Amino acid sequence: MRIVLAALVWIVLVGGLWTYVQHRDASYSTLVNRSAPELQKTETTYQLTVTPTFSLEKDPFALNLDERSGAQSLTIAINGQRLSLPDTLEQGQPYRIDQVEQVVYGYNELFLQASPPLDAANRDHAVRITLADDNQLILDRTLWSHKGSLVTGSIMFTIAHEESSHDH
Amino acid sequence: MKLSSVLSTFLLLLFIILQVPVLAGEKELPIVVASTTQIADFTRQIAGDSVQVVSILAPGADPHTYQPTPDDVQIVLGSALCIENGLHLEGKNWMATLAKDAAKPLVTATDGIQPLTIADDGETIADPHAWFSPKNVGVYVSNITRALIALHPQHTKEYTARASLYLQQLRVLDAWIREQVQRIPIQRRVLVTTHDAFNYFCTEFGFNADNNFLSIAPVGWSTGAEVGAGMTPERRRKVVASITASGAPAIFVETTINPKQIREIASETGVKIGGTLYSDSMGPEHSAGETYIGMMRENILTIVTALL
């Protein structure tokens, strides 16, 4: 009789707990579907110029997940979209990208990450970035790194429909 | 109240409590088995809490002479993935054998590395101690990340993000090592250790210029019985001569190897023991060398302090 009672108690407690666990998340099934506002690309195209204080070369500390991606030492993205870049840039030589089309009206973000060569790790390094359209300079910034670390940073800028702009 | 009633009630409650995790839907984590402590550390840095990482070797164990136990066989049998160093670090390929016998996928973390080669008795051997160059560890990280993504594609973004962070930490480690090492004049940058584990380190950071930037050690690349391994009288003579000629200020013992031989050489040459280096294994839990970055950091501090 005692054993039967113990089994009944077990069934009630454990069964109740199991039922609760199975149904506790039911209230989350009706989450509101929120979509991001649509971004409108500008009609203007821009020119981006990048000038590093170091020569870019293959980065041994880049994550290499497949043969196609390789070990890139320079990454530039505007609003999350990566730009196509060469594998190497010469020290002090500006590299210009025409027809930058990723800029939108409103808030924009430019992200840059560059890896200085390891044998120059005892110096600080920098990359100068300018963005311009046919009429004016939109932004002109320099990102710095301390010894041994990446040159990395994000630059926010806005483009108004009236095409008056400033960077943050 | 009778003791038996109290005991029955207690056991019942205990049994109920133990059912809670199972009922809550918690699943056991898949197990990833690493042969060495270093590979286990790299894997944890990338995988986070998504898998349970188990190292076959305990801290301080010698991978060259290790012999798997029945417990190791059971661990591998229960695993989802095995990762070895490769390049014959695992003496007689014990990790590959464990994985093959259990029909488990095996990843070699050193795939894609350009190994340093050691010539001995007409044979060319690839040096397996590749982790002593942080740049090579970048390759380990990429290989392990790929393997984890193949195991758990749903965690690709997390694995990639953690790997990127860890690679940046390795980059800073590399730069810091160069900054520390450059304080030692090249002429005093002589590294003598118990076994030939530091070839990649010497080549990368400019030690032992008079020995083609390779290790100086009485014991070969392996402490086991492979070709080029062990200590020979010729090797010992060469080490003593190198120490005498170079005026090395100190020589070093290693955590995984009996220090008797190196202490005898120190006594014979009148050179001090500069300290103990982590070589084939990281340090135990809660020690300064319990991670790869900690291991390299402590090694550098020991070496620089002794040689300056």
Short mmCIF file of C-alpha atoms in Angstrom, two decimals:
data_model
loop_
_atom_site.label_atom_id
_atom_site.label_comp_id
_atom_site.label_asym_id
_atom_site.label_seq_id
_atom_site.Cartn_x
_atom_site.Cartn_y
_atom_site.Cartn_z
CA MET A 1 0.00 0.00 0.00
CA ARG A 2 2.84 2.34 0.87
CA ILE A 3 4.53 1.60 -2.42
CA VAL A 4 1.34 2.33 -4.31
CA LEU A 5 1.00 5.62 -2.44
CA ALA A 6 4.60 6.58 -3.21
CA ALA A 7 4.06 5.79 -6.91
CA LEU A 8 0.89 7.88 -6.97
CA VAL A 9 2.69 10.82 -5.40
CA TRP A 10 5.48 10.45 -7.96
CA ILE A 11 3.02 10.36 -10.85
CA VAL A 12 1.17 13.44 -9.62
CA LEU A 13 4.28 15.52 -8.92
CA VAL A 14 6.38 14.49 -11.87
CA GLY A 15 3.41 14.41 -14.23
CA GLY A 16 2.38 17.87 -13.15
CA LEU A 17 5.90 19.19 -13.66
CA TRP A 18 6.10 17.59 -17.10
CA THR A 19 2.77 19.14 -18.10
CA TYR A 20 3.93 22.56 -16.94
CA VAL A 21 7.22 22.34 -18.85
CA GLN A 22 5.46 21.29 -22.04
CA HIS A 23 3.02 24.19 -21.98
CA ARG A 24 4.98 27.03 -20.38
CA ASP A 25 6.23 28.47 -23.68
CA ALA A 26 2.81 28.39 -25.37
CA SER A 27 2.22 32.06 -24.59
CA TYR A 28 5.30 33.06 -26.64
CA SER A 29 3.95 31.68 -29.90
CA THR A 30 2.22 34.93 -30.80
CA LEU A 31 5.16 37.34 -30.90
CA VAL A 32 4.63 40.48 -32.94
CA ASN A 33 6.41 40.36 -36.25
CA ARG A 34 8.54 43.51 -36.47
CA SER A 35 10.27 44.32 -39.70
CA ALA A 36 13.08 46.85 -40.14
CA PRO A 37 12.24 50.07 -42.01
CA GLU A 38 13.08 49.98 -45.67
CA LEU A 39 16.26 51.84 -46.59
CA GLN A 40 16.38 54.04 -49.67
CA LYS A 41 19.61 54.12 -51.58
CA THR A 42 20.84 57.52 -52.69
CA GLU A 43 20.77 58.51 -56.32
CA THR A 44 24.31 59.82 -56.09
CA THR A 45 27.31 57.53 -56.30
CA TYR A 46 30.32 58.17 -54.12
CA GLN A 47 34.07 57.76 -54.22
CA LEU A 48 35.86 56.15 -51.32
CA THR A 49 39.61 56.62 -50.86
CA VAL A 50 41.69 54.55 -48.45
CA THR A 51 45.29 55.39 -47.55
CA PRO A 52 47.14 53.09 -45.10
CA THR A 53 50.41 53.87 -43.33
CA PHE A 54 51.49 50.28 -43.98
CA SER A 55 51.50 47.84 -46.86
CA LEU A 56 48.77 45.28 -46.69
CA GLU A 57 49.75 41.67 -47.07
CA LYS A 58 48.22 38.29 -46.36
CA ASP A 59 47.05 38.18 -42.76
CA PRO A 60 48.06 35.05 -40.83
CA PHE A 61 45.50 35.86 -38.14
CA ALA A 62 42.51 36.14 -40.45
CA LEU A 63 39.88 33.42 -40.12
CA ASN A 64 40.18 31.19 -43.16
CA LEU A 65 37.11 29.02 -43.60
CA ASP A 66 37.43 28.20 -47.29
CA GLU A 67 39.87 28.54 -50.15
CA ARG A 68 37.77 31.20 -51.83
CA SER A 69 37.69 33.68 -48.98
CA GLY A 70 41.43 33.55 -48.33
CA ALA A 71 43.00 35.53 -45.51
CA GLN A 72 42.00 39.11 -46.19
CA SER A 73 43.85 41.83 -44.37
CA LEU A 74 41.48 44.69 -45.24
CA THR A 75 37.73 44.79 -44.79
CA ILE A 76 35.51 47.76 -45.55
CA ALA A 77 31.74 47.59 -45.25
CA ILE A 78 29.08 50.25 -45.64
CA ASN A 79 25.81 49.51 -43.91
CA GLY A 80 26.88 45.90 -43.48
CA GLN A 81 27.70 45.36 -47.15
CA ARG A 82 31.33 44.53 -47.81
CA LEU A 83 33.16 46.32 -50.60
CA SER A 84 35.32 44.47 -53.08
CA LEU A 85 38.96 45.22 -52.31
CA PRO A 86 42.39 44.11 -53.50
CA ASP A 87 44.52 41.77 -51.41
CA THR A 88 47.39 44.23 -51.25
CA LEU A 89 47.77 47.96 -50.89
CA GLU A 90 51.01 49.88 -50.86
CA GLN A 91 52.10 51.93 -47.89
CA GLY A 92 51.08 55.57 -48.24
CA GLN A 93 49.38 55.03 -51.61
CA PRO A 94 45.72 56.09 -51.84
CA TYR A 95 43.39 53.44 -53.17
CA ARG A 96 40.20 54.78 -54.67
CA ILE A 97 36.90 52.98 -55.12
CA ASP A 98 34.53 54.69 -57.52
CA GLN A 99 30.85 53.94 -57.77
CA VAL A 100 30.19 53.19 -54.10
CA GLU A 101 26.49 52.40 -54.14
CA GLN A 102 25.79 51.19 -50.61
CA VAL A 103 25.04 54.64 -49.17
CA VAL A 104 21.42 55.32 -48.13
CA TYR A 105 19.43 58.36 -47.07
CA GLY A 106 19.54 58.84 -43.32
CA TYR A 107 22.03 57.12 -41.05
CA ASN A 108 24.97 55.28 -42.58
CA GLU A 109 27.83 53.40 -41.00
CA LEU A 110 31.21 52.70 -42.52
CA PHE A 111 33.21 49.91 -40.88
CA LEU A 112 36.91 49.34 -41.53
CA GLN A 113 39.31 46.71 -40.27
CA ALA A 114 42.91 46.40 -41.44
CA SER A 115 45.77 44.28 -40.16
CA PRO A 116 49.27 45.75 -40.18
CA PRO A 117 52.14 43.39 -41.02
CA LEU A 118 53.54 41.47 -38.05
CA ASP A 119 57.08 42.72 -38.54
CA ALA A 120 55.80 46.27 -38.07
CA ALA A 121 53.89 45.44 -34.91
CA ASN A 122 56.11 47.64 -32.75
CA ARG A 123 54.62 50.81 -34.28
CA ASP A 124 51.24 52.48 -34.24
CA HIS A 125 49.44 52.42 -37.57
CA ALA A 126 46.63 54.31 -39.26
CA VAL A 127 44.28 54.28 -42.21
CA ARG A 128 42.81 57.48 -43.64
CA ILE A 129 39.35 57.24 -45.18
CA THR A 130 37.59 59.84 -47.29
CA LEU A 131 34.16 59.63 -48.86
CA ALA A 132 33.05 62.18 -51.43
CA ASP A 133 30.49 62.72 -54.11
CA ASP A 134 30.98 64.86 -57.21
CA ASN A 135 30.42 68.10 -55.28
CA GLN A 136 31.77 67.73 -51.80
CA LEU A 137 33.69 65.77 -49.19
CA ILE A 138 31.29 63.76 -47.05
CA LEU A 139 33.77 62.45 -44.51
CA ASP A 140 37.50 62.53 -43.85
CA ARG A 141 38.65 60.41 -40.92
CA THR A 142 41.76 58.59 -39.76
CA LEU A 143 41.58 55.41 -37.72
CA TRP A 144 44.54 54.46 -35.53
CA SER A 145 45.83 51.30 -33.95
CA HIS A 146 48.15 50.72 -31.04
CA LYS A 147 51.13 48.40 -31.39
CA GLY A 148 50.20 44.95 -32.59
CA SER A 149 46.47 45.51 -32.81
CA LEU A 150 44.17 45.91 -35.79
CA VAL A 151 43.27 49.26 -37.26
CA THR A 152 39.54 49.12 -36.77
CA GLY A 153 36.64 51.49 -36.33
CA SER A 154 33.13 52.50 -37.30
CA ILE A 155 32.24 55.90 -38.70
CA MET A 156 28.67 57.15 -38.68
CA PHE A 157 27.48 59.72 -41.20
CA THR A 158 24.13 60.91 -42.45
CA ILE A 159 22.85 61.76 -45.90
CA ALA A 160 19.79 63.96 -46.10
CA HIS A 161 17.50 64.06 -49.08
CA GLU A 162 18.67 67.65 -49.59
CA GLU A 163 22.17 66.19 -49.84
CA SER A 164 23.56 68.34 -47.04
CA SER A 165 25.60 65.91 -44.95
CA HIS A 166 27.90 65.68 -42.01
CA ASP A 167 29.81 62.92 -40.29
CA HIS A 168 29.70 62.17 -36.60
CA MET B 1 7.86 8.61 12.63
CA LYS B 2 9.70 5.48 11.62
CA LEU B 3 13.17 5.79 10.16
CA SER B 4 12.14 3.74 7.13
CA SER B 5 9.31 6.20 6.38
CA VAL B 6 11.66 9.16 6.61
CA LEU B 7 14.16 7.43 4.39
CA SER B 8 11.51 6.49 1.82
CA THR B 9 10.24 10.06 1.68
CA PHE B 10 13.76 11.43 1.31
CA LEU B 11 14.58 9.03 -1.51
CA LEU B 12 11.34 9.85 -3.27
CA LEU B 13 12.01 13.58 -3.12
CA LEU B 14 15.57 13.08 -4.31
CA PHE B 15 14.37 11.02 -7.24
CA ILE B 16 11.85 13.71 -8.18
CA ILE B 17 14.48 16.44 -8.04
CA LEU B 18 16.77 14.45 -10.26
CA GLN B 19 14.03 14.18 -12.91
CA VAL B 20 13.71 17.98 -13.24
CA PRO B 21 16.53 18.57 -15.76
CA VAL B 22 15.28 15.73 -17.94
CA LEU B 23 11.74 17.02 -17.86
CA ALA B 24 12.87 20.56 -18.56
CA GLY B 25 14.13 19.32 -21.88
CA GLU B 26 17.82 19.84 -21.10
CA LYS B 27 19.87 17.75 -23.44
CA GLU B 28 23.38 16.51 -22.80
CA LEU B 29 26.00 18.45 -24.74
CA PRO B 30 27.83 16.65 -27.54
CA ILE B 31 31.40 15.78 -26.62
CA VAL B 32 34.41 16.93 -28.63
CA VAL B 33 37.59 15.10 -27.72
CA ALA B 34 40.96 16.81 -28.12
CA SER B 35 44.25 14.97 -27.88
CA THR B 36 46.18 17.76 -26.12
CA THR B 37 45.42 20.50 -23.63
CA GLN B 38 46.31 23.17 -26.19
CA ILE B 39 43.81 21.89 -28.74
CA ALA B 40 41.18 21.58 -26.01
CA ASP B 41 41.75 25.25 -25.12
CA PHE B 42 41.46 26.41 -28.73
CA THR B 43 38.26 24.40 -29.11
CA ARG B 44 36.70 25.86 -25.95
CA GLN B 45 37.53 29.39 -27.09
CA ILE B 46 35.62 28.80 -30.32
CA ALA B 47 32.80 26.51 -29.23
CA GLY B 48 31.79 28.25 -26.02
CA ASP B 49 29.18 26.23 -24.11
CA SER B 50 27.75 24.52 -27.19
CA VAL B 51 29.83 21.37 -26.71
CA GLN B 52 31.65 19.64 -23.88
CA VAL B 53 35.36 19.64 -24.63
CA VAL B 54 37.45 16.83 -23.17
CA SER B 55 41.22 16.58 -23.37
CA ILE B 56 42.64 13.06 -23.41
CA LEU B 57 45.95 14.31 -22.02
CA ALA B 58 45.95 15.79 -18.56
CA PRO B 59 48.13 18.84 -17.85
CA GLY B 60 51.76 17.74 -17.62
CA ALA B 61 51.29 14.54 -19.62
CA ASP B 62 53.67 13.71 -22.47
CA PRO B 63 51.92 13.25 -25.84
CA HIS B 64 54.91 11.46 -27.37
CA THR B 65 54.83 8.53 -24.94
CA TYR B 66 51.18 8.51 -23.83
CA GLN B 67 49.31 5.23 -23.97
CA PRO B 68 45.50 5.43 -24.09
CA THR B 69 43.52 3.82 -21.30
CA PRO B 70 40.15 2.01 -21.37
CA ASP B 71 38.60 5.22 -20.01
CA ASP B 72 39.93 7.08 -23.05
CA VAL B 73 38.31 4.52 -25.34
CA GLN B 74 34.97 5.07 -23.58
CA ILE B 75 35.26 8.85 -23.88
CA VAL B 76 35.95 8.66 -27.60
CA LEU B 77 33.12 6.19 -28.09
CA GLY B 78 30.74 8.75 -26.60
CA SER B 79 32.09 11.67 -28.62
CA ALA B 80 30.81 13.47 -31.69
CA LEU B 81 34.18 14.67 -32.97
CA CYS B 82 37.88 14.06 -32.31
CA ILE B 83 40.66 16.57 -32.90
CA GLU B 84 44.35 15.71 -32.98
CA ASN B 85 47.47 17.82 -33.38
CA GLY B 86 48.92 15.54 -36.06
CA LEU B 87 52.48 15.57 -37.45
CA HIS B 88 53.07 12.54 -35.17
CA LEU B 89 52.94 14.53 -31.98
CA GLU B 90 50.69 11.80 -30.64
CA GLY B 91 53.23 8.98 -30.36
CA LYS B 92 52.32 6.06 -32.64
CA ASN B 93 49.26 8.09 -33.69
CA TRP B 94 47.30 7.10 -30.62
CA MET B 95 44.59 9.70 -31.17
CA ALA B 96 43.99 8.64 -34.77
CA THR B 97 43.78 5.02 -33.63
CA LEU B 98 41.26 5.86 -30.92
CA ALA B 99 39.09 7.73 -33.42
CA LYS B 100 39.36 5.06 -36.10
CA ASP B 101 38.51 2.24 -33.70
CA ALA B 102 35.45 4.16 -32.50
CA ALA B 103 34.47 5.19 -36.06
CA LYS B 104 34.46 8.84 -35.06
CA PRO B 105 35.36 11.76 -37.34
CA LEU B 106 38.92 13.00 -36.81
CA VAL B 107 40.24 16.47 -37.60
CA THR B 108 43.95 17.20 -37.77
CA ALA B 109 44.45 20.70 -36.41
CA THR B 110 47.78 21.23 -38.19
CA ASP B 111 46.46 20.64 -41.72
CA GLY B 112 47.69 23.45 -43.93
CA ILE B 113 50.65 24.46 -41.76
CA GLN B 114 54.04 24.66 -43.42
CA PRO B 115 55.97 22.45 -40.99
CA LEU B 116 59.57 22.90 -40.06
CA THR B 117 61.55 19.82 -40.93
CA ILE B 118 64.23 18.13 -38.90
CA ALA B 119 66.90 16.08 -40.62
CA ASP B 120 68.23 13.12 -38.66
CA ASP B 121 70.10 10.04 -39.83
CA GLY B 122 69.14 10.74 -43.43
CA GLU B 123 65.43 11.00 -42.56
CA THR B 124 63.38 14.18 -42.76
CA ILE B 125 60.83 14.60 -40.01
CA ALA B 126 58.16 17.28 -39.67
CA ASP B 127 58.35 19.02 -36.31
CA PRO B 128 54.94 18.63 -34.64
CA HIS B 129 55.28 21.48 -32.08
CA ALA B 130 53.65 24.00 -34.42
CA TRP B 131 51.64 25.78 -31.71
CA PHE B 132 54.77 27.58 -30.55
CA SER B 133 54.19 30.08 -33.33
CA PRO B 134 50.96 32.03 -32.72
CA LYS B 135 50.68 32.42 -36.49
CA ASN B 136 50.36 28.64 -36.80
CA VAL B 137 47.72 28.66 -34.10
CA GLY B 138 45.72 30.80 -36.52
CA VAL B 139 45.65 27.74 -38.78
CA TYR B 140 44.63 25.50 -35.86
CA VAL B 141 41.76 27.91 -35.11
CA SER B 142 40.55 27.97 -38.71
CA ASN B 143 40.63 24.15 -38.95
CA ILE B 144 38.81 23.69 -35.63
CA THR B 145 36.23 26.33 -36.55
CA ARG B 146 35.50 24.54 -39.82
CA ALA B 147 35.08 21.25 -38.01
CA LEU B 148 32.74 22.71 -35.40
CA ILE B 149 30.65 24.39 -38.10
CA ALA B 150 30.36 21.05 -39.91
CA LEU B 151 29.22 19.49 -36.61
CA HIS B 152 26.81 22.31 -35.69
CA PRO B 153 25.95 24.46 -38.72
CA GLN B 154 23.30 26.26 -36.65
CA HIS B 155 26.08 27.81 -34.56
CA THR B 156 28.15 29.10 -37.51
CA LYS B 157 27.80 32.76 -36.58
CA GLU B 158 28.78 32.22 -32.96
CA TYR B 159 31.74 30.04 -33.85
CA THR B 160 32.95 32.52 -36.44
CA ALA B 161 32.58 35.44 -34.06
CA ARG B 162 34.45 33.70 -31.22
CA ALA B 163 37.18 32.56 -33.58
CA SER B 164 37.63 36.10 -34.88
CA LEU B 165 37.98 37.42 -31.33
CA TYR B 166 40.46 34.72 -30.40
CA LEU B 167 42.52 35.38 -33.53
CA GLN B 168 42.78 39.02 -32.53
CA GLN B 169 43.97 37.94 -29.10
CA LEU B 170 46.61 35.79 -30.79
CA ARG B 171 47.69 38.74 -32.89
CA VAL B 172 48.18 40.86 -29.78
CA LEU B 173 50.04 37.96 -28.13
CA ASP B 174 52.38 37.74 -31.12
CA ALA B 175 53.11 41.47 -31.00
CA TRP B 176 53.62 41.38 -27.23
CA ILE B 177 56.08 38.48 -27.52
CA ARG B 178 58.11 40.38 -30.11
CA GLU B 179 58.11 43.43 -27.87
CA GLN B 180 59.36 41.42 -24.90
CA VAL B 181 61.91 39.38 -26.80
CA GLN B 182 63.52 42.36 -28.50
CA ARG B 183 64.76 43.44 -25.06
CA ILE B 184 67.20 40.51 -25.17
CA PRO B 185 70.22 41.24 -27.37
CA ILE B 186 70.49 38.74 -30.21
CA GLN B 187 73.81 37.50 -28.84
CA ARG B 188 72.15 36.53 -25.55
CA ARG B 189 69.04 35.13 -27.21
CA VAL B 190 70.08 31.51 -26.64
CA LEU B 191 67.35 29.06 -25.69
CA VAL B 192 68.42 25.64 -24.40
CA THR B 193 65.61 23.33 -23.28
CA THR B 194 65.12 19.70 -22.39
CA HIS B 195 63.74 18.53 -25.74
CA ASP B 196 63.48 19.88 -29.28
CA ALA B 197 60.04 21.40 -28.84
CA PHE B 198 60.94 25.01 -29.54
CA ASN B 199 62.04 25.05 -33.20
CA TYR B 200 59.01 27.07 -34.32
CA PHE B 201 59.48 29.45 -31.41
CA CYS B 202 63.18 29.98 -32.13
CA THR B 203 62.56 30.52 -35.85
CA GLU B 204 59.67 32.91 -35.28
CA PHE B 205 61.26 35.05 -32.57
CA GLY B 206 64.95 34.93 -33.48
CA PHE B 207 66.51 32.61 -30.90
CA ASN B 208 69.66 30.53 -31.42
CA ALA B 209 70.96 32.40 -34.46
CA ASP B 210 74.14 30.30 -34.39
CA ASN B 211 72.05 27.14 -34.66
CA ASN B 212 70.04 28.29 -37.69
CA PHE B 213 67.32 29.58 -35.36
CA LEU B 214 66.50 26.06 -34.18
CA SER B 215 66.18 24.46 -30.77
CA ILE B 216 69.19 23.45 -28.74
CA ALA B 217 68.25 20.44 -26.60
CA PRO B 218 69.78 17.16 -25.46
CA VAL B 219 66.60 15.22 -26.28
CA GLY B 220 65.26 15.17 -29.84
CA TRP B 221 61.88 16.27 -31.18
CA SER B 222 60.16 13.43 -29.35
CA THR B 223 60.70 11.84 -25.96
CA GLY B 224 59.54 8.54 -27.44
CA ALA B 225 61.22 5.99 -29.63
CA GLU B 226 60.68 7.54 -33.06
CA VAL B 227 63.54 8.31 -35.45
CA GLY B 228 65.37 11.42 -34.30
CA ALA B 229 63.91 11.16 -30.83
CA GLY B 230 65.48 10.60 -27.46
CA MET B 231 68.92 11.59 -26.28
CA THR B 232 72.14 10.43 -27.89
CA PRO B 233 75.73 11.04 -26.73
CA GLU B 234 76.34 13.06 -29.90
CA ARG B 235 73.36 15.29 -29.21
CA ARG B 236 74.47 15.82 -25.61
CA ARG B 237 77.98 16.77 -26.70
CA LYS B 238 76.56 19.24 -29.19
CA VAL B 239 74.38 20.88 -26.54
CA VAL B 240 77.25 21.23 -24.07
CA ALA B 241 79.42 22.71 -26.82
CA SER B 242 76.66 25.15 -27.82
CA ILE B 243 76.16 26.33 -24.28
CA THR B 244 79.87 26.85 -23.77
CA ALA B 245 80.43 28.60 -27.11
CA SER B 246 77.38 30.85 -26.89
CA GLY B 247 77.82 31.81 -23.26
CA ALA B 248 74.14 31.09 -22.68
CA PRO B 249 73.15 32.72 -19.39
CA ALA B 250 70.58 30.05 -18.52
CA ILE B 251 68.98 26.82 -19.67
CA PHE B 252 65.43 25.66 -19.07
CA VAL B 253 63.56 22.59 -17.89
CA GLU B 254 60.08 21.65 -19.09
CA THR B 255 56.93 20.71 -17.21
CA THR B 256 56.36 17.42 -19.05
CA ILE B 257 59.87 15.96 -18.92
CA ASN B 258 62.14 14.71 -16.17
CA PRO B 259 64.61 17.57 -15.51
CA LYS B 260 67.46 15.26 -14.51
CA GLN B 261 69.35 15.45 -17.82
CA ILE B 262 69.16 19.21 -18.17
CA ARG B 263 70.20 19.69 -14.55
CA GLU B 264 73.25 17.51 -15.14
CA ILE B 265 74.17 19.61 -18.17
CA ALA B 266 73.66 22.79 -16.16
CA SER B 267 75.95 21.50 -13.47
CA GLU B 268 78.58 20.44 -16.02
CA THR B 269 78.60 23.78 -17.85
CA GLY B 270 78.17 26.02 -14.81
CA VAL B 271 74.98 27.54 -16.20
CA LYS B 272 71.95 28.31 -14.05
CA ILE B 273 68.50 26.81 -14.55
CA GLY B 274 66.47 29.77 -15.81
CA GLY B 275 63.10 28.28 -14.93
CA THR B 276 60.48 25.82 -16.07
CA LEU B 277 58.74 26.18 -19.41
CA TYR B 278 55.42 24.82 -20.55
CA SER B 279 56.13 22.79 -23.68
CA ASP B 280 54.01 19.82 -24.72
CA SER B 281 51.29 20.66 -22.23
CA MET B 282 49.67 23.65 -20.63
CA GLY B 283 49.48 24.10 -16.88
CA PRO B 284 46.90 22.64 -14.49
CA GLU B 285 43.61 24.34 -13.72
CA HIS B 286 43.96 27.63 -11.81
CA SER B 287 47.63 27.94 -12.74
CA ALA B 288 49.00 30.85 -14.77
CA GLY B 289 49.60 28.52 -17.70
CA GLU B 290 46.16 26.90 -17.83
CA THR B 291 45.39 28.47 -21.22
CA TYR B 292 47.48 28.73 -24.38
CA ILE B 293 47.86 32.51 -24.06
CA GLY B 294 48.75 32.09 -20.39
CA MET B 295 51.26 29.37 -21.24
CA MET B 296 53.02 31.51 -23.85
CA ARG B 297 52.92 34.57 -21.63
CA GLU B 298 54.52 32.75 -18.70
CA ASN B 299 57.12 31.13 -20.94
CA ILE B 300 58.13 34.51 -22.33
CA LEU B 301 58.36 36.09 -18.90
CA THR B 302 60.52 33.16 -17.69
CA ILE B 303 62.81 33.31 -20.72
CA VAL B 304 63.19 37.09 -20.81
CA THR B 305 63.83 37.33 -17.07
CA ALA B 306 66.51 34.63 -17.25
CA LEU B 307 68.30 35.83 -20.37
CA LEU B 308 68.40 39.60 -19.77
#
